[in-house]
Tab-separated table of C-alpha atoms in Angstrom:
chain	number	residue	atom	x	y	z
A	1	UNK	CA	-32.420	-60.219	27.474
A	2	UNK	CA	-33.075	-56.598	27.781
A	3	UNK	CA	-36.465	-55.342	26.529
A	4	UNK	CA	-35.946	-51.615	24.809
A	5	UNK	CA	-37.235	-48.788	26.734
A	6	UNK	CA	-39.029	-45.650	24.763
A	7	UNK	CA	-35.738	-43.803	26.046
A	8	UNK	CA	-33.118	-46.407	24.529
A	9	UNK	CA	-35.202	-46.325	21.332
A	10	UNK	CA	-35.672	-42.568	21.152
A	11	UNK	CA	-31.378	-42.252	21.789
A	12	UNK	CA	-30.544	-44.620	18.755
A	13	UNK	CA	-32.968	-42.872	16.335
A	14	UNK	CA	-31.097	-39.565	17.228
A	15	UNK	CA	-27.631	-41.207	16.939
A	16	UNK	CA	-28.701	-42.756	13.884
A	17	UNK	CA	-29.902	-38.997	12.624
A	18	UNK	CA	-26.672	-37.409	13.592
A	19	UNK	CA	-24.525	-40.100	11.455
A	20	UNK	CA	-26.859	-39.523	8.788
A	21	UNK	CA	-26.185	-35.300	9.246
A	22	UNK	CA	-22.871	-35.709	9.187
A	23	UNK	CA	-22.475	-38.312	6.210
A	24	UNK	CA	-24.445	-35.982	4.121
A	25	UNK	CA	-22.520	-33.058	5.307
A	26	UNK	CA	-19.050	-34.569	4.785
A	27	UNK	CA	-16.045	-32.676	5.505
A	28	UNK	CA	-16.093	-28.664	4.783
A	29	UNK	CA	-14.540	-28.516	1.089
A	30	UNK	CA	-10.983	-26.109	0.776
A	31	UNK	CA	-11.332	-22.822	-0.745
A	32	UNK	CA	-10.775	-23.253	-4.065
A	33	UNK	CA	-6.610	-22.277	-5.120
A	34	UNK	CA	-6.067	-18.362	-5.510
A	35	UNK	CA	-4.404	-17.777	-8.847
A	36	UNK	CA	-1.586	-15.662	-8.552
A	37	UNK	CA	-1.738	-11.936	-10.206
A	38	UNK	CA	0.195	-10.867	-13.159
A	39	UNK	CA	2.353	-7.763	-13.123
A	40	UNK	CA	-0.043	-5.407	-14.468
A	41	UNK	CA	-3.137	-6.701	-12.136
A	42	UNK	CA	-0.013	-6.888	-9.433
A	43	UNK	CA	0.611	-3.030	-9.998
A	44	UNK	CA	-2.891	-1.791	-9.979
A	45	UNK	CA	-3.842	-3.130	-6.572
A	46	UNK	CA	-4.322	-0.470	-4.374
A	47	UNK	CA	-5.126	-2.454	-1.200
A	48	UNK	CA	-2.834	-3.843	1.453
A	49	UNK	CA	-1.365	-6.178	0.782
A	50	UNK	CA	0.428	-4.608	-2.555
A	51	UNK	CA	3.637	-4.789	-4.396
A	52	UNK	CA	5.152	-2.806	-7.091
A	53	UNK	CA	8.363	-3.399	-9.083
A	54	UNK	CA	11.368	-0.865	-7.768
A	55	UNK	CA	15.126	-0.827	-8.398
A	56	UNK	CA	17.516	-0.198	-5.906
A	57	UNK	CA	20.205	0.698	-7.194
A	58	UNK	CA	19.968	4.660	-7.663
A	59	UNK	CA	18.778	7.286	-5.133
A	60	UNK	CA	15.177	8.458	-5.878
A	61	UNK	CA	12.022	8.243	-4.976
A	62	UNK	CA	10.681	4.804	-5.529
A	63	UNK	CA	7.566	4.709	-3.485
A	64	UNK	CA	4.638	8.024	-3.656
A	65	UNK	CA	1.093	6.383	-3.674
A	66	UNK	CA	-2.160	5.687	-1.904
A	67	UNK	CA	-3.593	2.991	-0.575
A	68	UNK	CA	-6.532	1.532	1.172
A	69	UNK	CA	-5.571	-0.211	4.893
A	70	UNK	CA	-7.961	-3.021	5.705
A	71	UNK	CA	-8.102	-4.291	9.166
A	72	UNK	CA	-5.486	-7.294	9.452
A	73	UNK	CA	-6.192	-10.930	8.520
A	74	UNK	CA	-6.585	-13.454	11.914
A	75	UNK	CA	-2.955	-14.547	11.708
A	76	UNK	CA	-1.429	-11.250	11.394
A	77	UNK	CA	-0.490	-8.539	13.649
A	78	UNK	CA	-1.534	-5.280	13.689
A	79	UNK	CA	1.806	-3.736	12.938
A	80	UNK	CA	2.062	-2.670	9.186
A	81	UNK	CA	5.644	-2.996	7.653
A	82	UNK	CA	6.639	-1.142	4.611
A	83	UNK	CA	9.367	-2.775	2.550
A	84	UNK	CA	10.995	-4.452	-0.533
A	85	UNK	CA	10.398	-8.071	-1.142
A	86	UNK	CA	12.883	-10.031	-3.691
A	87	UNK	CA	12.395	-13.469	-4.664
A	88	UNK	CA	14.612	-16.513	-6.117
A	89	UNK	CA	14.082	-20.000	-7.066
A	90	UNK	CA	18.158	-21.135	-6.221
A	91	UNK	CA	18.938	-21.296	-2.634
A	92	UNK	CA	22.652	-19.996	-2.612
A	93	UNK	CA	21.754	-16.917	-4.714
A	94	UNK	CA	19.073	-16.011	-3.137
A	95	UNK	CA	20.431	-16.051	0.310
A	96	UNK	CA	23.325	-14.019	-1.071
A	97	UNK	CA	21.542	-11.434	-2.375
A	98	UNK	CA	19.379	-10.517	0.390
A	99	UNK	CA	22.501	-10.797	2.631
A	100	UNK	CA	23.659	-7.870	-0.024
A	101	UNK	CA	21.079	-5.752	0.641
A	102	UNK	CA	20.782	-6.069	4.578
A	103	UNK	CA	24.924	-5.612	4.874
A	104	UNK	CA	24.981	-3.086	2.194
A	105	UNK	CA	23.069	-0.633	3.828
A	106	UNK	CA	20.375	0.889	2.371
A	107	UNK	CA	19.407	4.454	3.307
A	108	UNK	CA	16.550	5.686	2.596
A	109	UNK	CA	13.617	8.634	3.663
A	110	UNK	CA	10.172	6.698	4.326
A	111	UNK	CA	6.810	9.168	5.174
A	112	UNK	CA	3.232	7.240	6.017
A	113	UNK	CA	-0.118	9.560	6.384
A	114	UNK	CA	-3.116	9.056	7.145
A	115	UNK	CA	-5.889	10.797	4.978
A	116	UNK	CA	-8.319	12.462	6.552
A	117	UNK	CA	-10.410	14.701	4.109
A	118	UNK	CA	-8.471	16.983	3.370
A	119	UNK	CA	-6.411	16.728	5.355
A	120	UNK	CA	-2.847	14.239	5.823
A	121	UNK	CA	-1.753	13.012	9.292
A	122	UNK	CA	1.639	11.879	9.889
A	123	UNK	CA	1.859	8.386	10.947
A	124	UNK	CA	4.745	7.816	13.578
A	125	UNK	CA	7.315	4.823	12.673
A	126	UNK	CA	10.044	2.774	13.971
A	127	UNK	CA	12.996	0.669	12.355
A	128	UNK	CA	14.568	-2.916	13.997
A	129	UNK	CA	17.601	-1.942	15.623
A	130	UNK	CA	20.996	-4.287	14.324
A	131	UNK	CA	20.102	-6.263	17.194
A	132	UNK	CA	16.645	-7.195	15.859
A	133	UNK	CA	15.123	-6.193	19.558
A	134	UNK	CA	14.832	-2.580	19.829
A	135	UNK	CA	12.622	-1.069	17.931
A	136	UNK	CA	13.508	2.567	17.269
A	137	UNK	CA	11.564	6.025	16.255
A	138	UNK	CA	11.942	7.221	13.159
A	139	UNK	CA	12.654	11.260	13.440
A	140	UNK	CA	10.404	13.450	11.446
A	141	UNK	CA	13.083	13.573	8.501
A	142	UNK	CA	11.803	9.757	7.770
A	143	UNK	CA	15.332	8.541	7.969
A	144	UNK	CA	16.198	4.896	8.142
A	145	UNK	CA	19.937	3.571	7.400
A	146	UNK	CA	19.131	0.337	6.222
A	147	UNK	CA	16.784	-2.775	6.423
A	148	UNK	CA	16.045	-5.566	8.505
A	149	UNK	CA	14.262	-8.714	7.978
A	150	UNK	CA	10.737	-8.714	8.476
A	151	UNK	CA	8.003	-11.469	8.095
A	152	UNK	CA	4.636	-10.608	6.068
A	153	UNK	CA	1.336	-12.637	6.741
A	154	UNK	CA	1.317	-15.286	3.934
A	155	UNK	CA	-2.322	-15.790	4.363
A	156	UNK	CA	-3.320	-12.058	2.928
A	157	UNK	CA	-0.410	-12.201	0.421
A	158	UNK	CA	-1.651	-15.558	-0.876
A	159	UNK	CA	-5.282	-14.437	-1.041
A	160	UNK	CA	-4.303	-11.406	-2.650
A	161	UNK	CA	-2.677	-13.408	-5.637
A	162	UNK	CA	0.874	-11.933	-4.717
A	163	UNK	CA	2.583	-15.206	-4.019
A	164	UNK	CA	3.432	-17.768	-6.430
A	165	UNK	CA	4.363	-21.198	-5.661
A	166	UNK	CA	8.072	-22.482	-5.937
A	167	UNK	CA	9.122	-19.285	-5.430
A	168	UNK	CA	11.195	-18.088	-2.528
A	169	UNK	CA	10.615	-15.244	-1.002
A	170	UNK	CA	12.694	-12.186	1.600
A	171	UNK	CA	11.146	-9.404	3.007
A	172	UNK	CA	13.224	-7.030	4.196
A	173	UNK	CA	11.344	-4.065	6.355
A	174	UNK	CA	12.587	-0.034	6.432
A	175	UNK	CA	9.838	0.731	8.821
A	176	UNK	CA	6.738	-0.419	10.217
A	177	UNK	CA	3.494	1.324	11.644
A	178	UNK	CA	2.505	-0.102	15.020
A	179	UNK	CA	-1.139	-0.371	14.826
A	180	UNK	CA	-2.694	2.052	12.087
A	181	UNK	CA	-6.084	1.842	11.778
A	182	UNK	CA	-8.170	0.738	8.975
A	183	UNK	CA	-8.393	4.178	6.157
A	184	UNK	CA	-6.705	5.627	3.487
A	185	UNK	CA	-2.615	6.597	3.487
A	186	UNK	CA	-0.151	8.184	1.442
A	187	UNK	CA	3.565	6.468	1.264
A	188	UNK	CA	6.530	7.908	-0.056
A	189	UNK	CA	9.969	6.257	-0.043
A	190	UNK	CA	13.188	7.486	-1.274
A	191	UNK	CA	16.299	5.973	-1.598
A	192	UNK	CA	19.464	8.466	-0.778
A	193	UNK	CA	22.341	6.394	-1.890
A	194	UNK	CA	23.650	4.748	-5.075
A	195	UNK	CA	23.861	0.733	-4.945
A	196	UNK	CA	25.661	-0.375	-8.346
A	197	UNK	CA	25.960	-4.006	-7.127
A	198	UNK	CA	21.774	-4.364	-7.029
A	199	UNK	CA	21.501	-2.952	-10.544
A	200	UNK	CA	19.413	-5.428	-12.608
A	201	UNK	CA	17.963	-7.432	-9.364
A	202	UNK	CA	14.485	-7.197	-9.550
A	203	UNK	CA	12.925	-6.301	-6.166
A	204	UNK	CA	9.006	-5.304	-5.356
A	205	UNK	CA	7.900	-2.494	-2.552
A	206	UNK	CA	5.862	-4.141	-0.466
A	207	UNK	CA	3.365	-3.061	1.901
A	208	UNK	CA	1.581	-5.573	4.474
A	209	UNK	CA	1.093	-6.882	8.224
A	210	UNK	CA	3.377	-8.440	10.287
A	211	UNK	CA	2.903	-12.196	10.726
A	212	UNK	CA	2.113	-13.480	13.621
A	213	UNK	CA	5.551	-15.774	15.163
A	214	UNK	CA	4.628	-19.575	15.231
């Protein structure tokens, strides 16, 4: 039979103190559930991520605000997409209508500055060509001819209180900033075409980072 040694002993008191650590710690608890915002806290968020309700189905400017850029969460890219988001709870529908709004066109002027004082700095932008590769420059009129599908970091959104569970949910990008840094912007947006078929179909601007691809 093996007598202990002072080492043998001195290794099972620490294994015993380590189980002991770790039954006490347990596992690290999840963050408690973020509740999701209301329309008025919705609209007075000023920080990316944000949303605001828009209709698109008369020319006009639907979009001319500030907002605060944080640096991106750790699952999102730094590329910054401006948008409109719509949302459905019925599958059909709800791939319909976004399949409206991407066929249909949807022309619009989009401008993104940078504040710097006093001063405003344009921010250069690109659009997803048809074939959802090429990304091309915007020209300094802000003119995009449509939208594209685009995917938003859930994480920030979620956090943020701008998701809501059982919903479904289509973003659909006019432009995007590559990598603008943290700071203060202007956006304005303006639609340049009437679109009778999306009048009463609620739809949100939406401003956030790219997620990153799984």
């Amino acid at each position: 039979m093996l007598k202990p040694t002072p080492g043998r002993l001195r290794n099972a008191a620490l294994a015993v103190a380590f189980a002991a650590l770790a039954g006490c710690n347990g596992p690290t608890p999840a963050p408690p559930p973020v509740a999701p915002l209301d329309a008025a806290q919705a609209a007075a968020r000023t920080q990316v991520p944000l949303t605001r309700p828009v209709a698109l189905d008369k020319p006009g400017v639907i979009a001319d605000l500030e907002f605060e850029l944080p640096p991106p969460g750790e699952l999102a890219w730094s590329s910054l997409i401006i948008g409109v988001r719509i949302e459905g709870t019925e599958v059909k529908s709800f791939i319909a209508h976004s399949d409206l709004i991407v066929r249909g066109g949807l022309p619009a002027r989009v401008h993104l500055q940078r504040i710097e004082g006093e001063e405003r700095v344009d921010v250069p932008l690109i659009r997803i060509a048809p074939d959802l590769k090429e990304r091309i420059p915007l020209g300094e009129d802000g003119f995009t001819p449509g939208v594209r599908a685009a995917g938003l970091d859930g994480t920030m959104l979620y956090e943020a209180g701008l998701e809501r569970p059982d919903v479904l949910y289509d973003v659909l990008s006019f432009a995007r900033a590559s990598a603008p840094a943290p700071g203060r912007y202007h956006l304005s947006l303006e639609l340049l075409e009437p679109r009778p078929l999306l009048q009463g179909r609620p739809a949100e601007l939406i401003i956030g980072y790219n997620a990153r691809a799984k």
